[in-house]
Amino acid sequence: MSELPTYQYDGAISSYLSAHHPAAGGGEEFPQTISLGFEKAQSLRYGENPHQKAAYYREA
């Protein structure tokens, strides 16, 4: 498959998302607060730098 120019690739993504996730009827506002729940899945050896601690979380 040949590579598409960026504008064609962006257009293909836009078309796909428009077809599969149509915009809500408009007039909706963003909520004042949103709550997300995560649980610790794994401790990591170190963070971005070796002296930092880190952990991996997943949706609960």
Coordinates of C-alpha atoms in Angstrom, one line a residue:
M1 CA 0.0 0.0 0.0
S2 CA 1.4 3.4 -0.9
E3 CA 1.6 6.1 1.7
L4 CA -1.1 8.8 1.6
P5 CA -0.2 12.5 1.8
T6 CA -0.9 13.9 5.3
Y7 CA -4.0 15.8 4.2
Q8 CA -5.6 12.7 2.8
Y9 CA -4.7 10.7 5.9
D10 CA -6.2 13.4 8.1
G11 CA -9.3 13.5 5.9
A12 CA -9.7 9.7 6.1
I13 CA -9.5 9.8 9.9
S14 CA -12.0 12.7 10.0
S15 CA -14.5 10.8 7.8
Y16 CA -14.2 7.6 9.9
L17 CA -14.7 9.5 13.2
S18 CA -17.6 11.5 11.8
A19 CA -19.4 8.3 10.7
H20 CA -18.7 6.3 13.8
H21 CA -18.9 9.0 16.5
P22 CA -21.3 11.7 15.3
A23 CA -21.3 14.9 17.2
A24 CA -24.0 15.3 19.9
G25 CA -26.9 17.6 19.0
G26 CA -25.0 20.7 20.1
G27 CA -25.8 22.9 23.0
E28 CA -24.2 20.5 25.5
E29 CA -21.8 22.1 28.0
F30 CA -18.7 20.5 29.6
P31 CA -19.4 19.3 33.1
Q32 CA -18.0 21.4 36.0
T33 CA -16.3 18.3 37.5
I34 CA -15.4 14.8 36.2
S35 CA -14.3 11.8 38.3
L36 CA -12.2 9.0 37.0
G37 CA -11.2 5.9 38.8
F38 CA -7.8 4.2 38.4
E39 CA -6.1 1.3 40.3
K40 CA -2.5 0.6 40.6
A41 CA -1.5 -2.2 38.2
Q42 CA 2.2 -2.3 38.7
S43 CA 5.1 -0.6 40.5
L44 CA 7.8 0.4 38.1
R45 CA 11.5 0.2 38.6
Y46 CA 12.0 4.0 38.3
G47 CA 10.4 7.1 36.9
E48 CA 11.6 9.3 34.1
N49 CA 14.9 9.5 35.9
P50 CA 16.5 6.7 38.0
H51 CA 16.1 8.5 41.3
Q52 CA 12.3 8.9 40.8
K53 CA 9.6 6.4 41.8
A54 CA 6.8 5.5 39.4
A55 CA 3.8 3.2 39.0
Y56 CA 1.5 2.1 36.2
Y57 CA -2.3 2.6 36.7
R58 CA -5.3 1.3 34.7
E59 CA -9.0 2.2 34.7
A60 CA -10.8 0.7 37.6

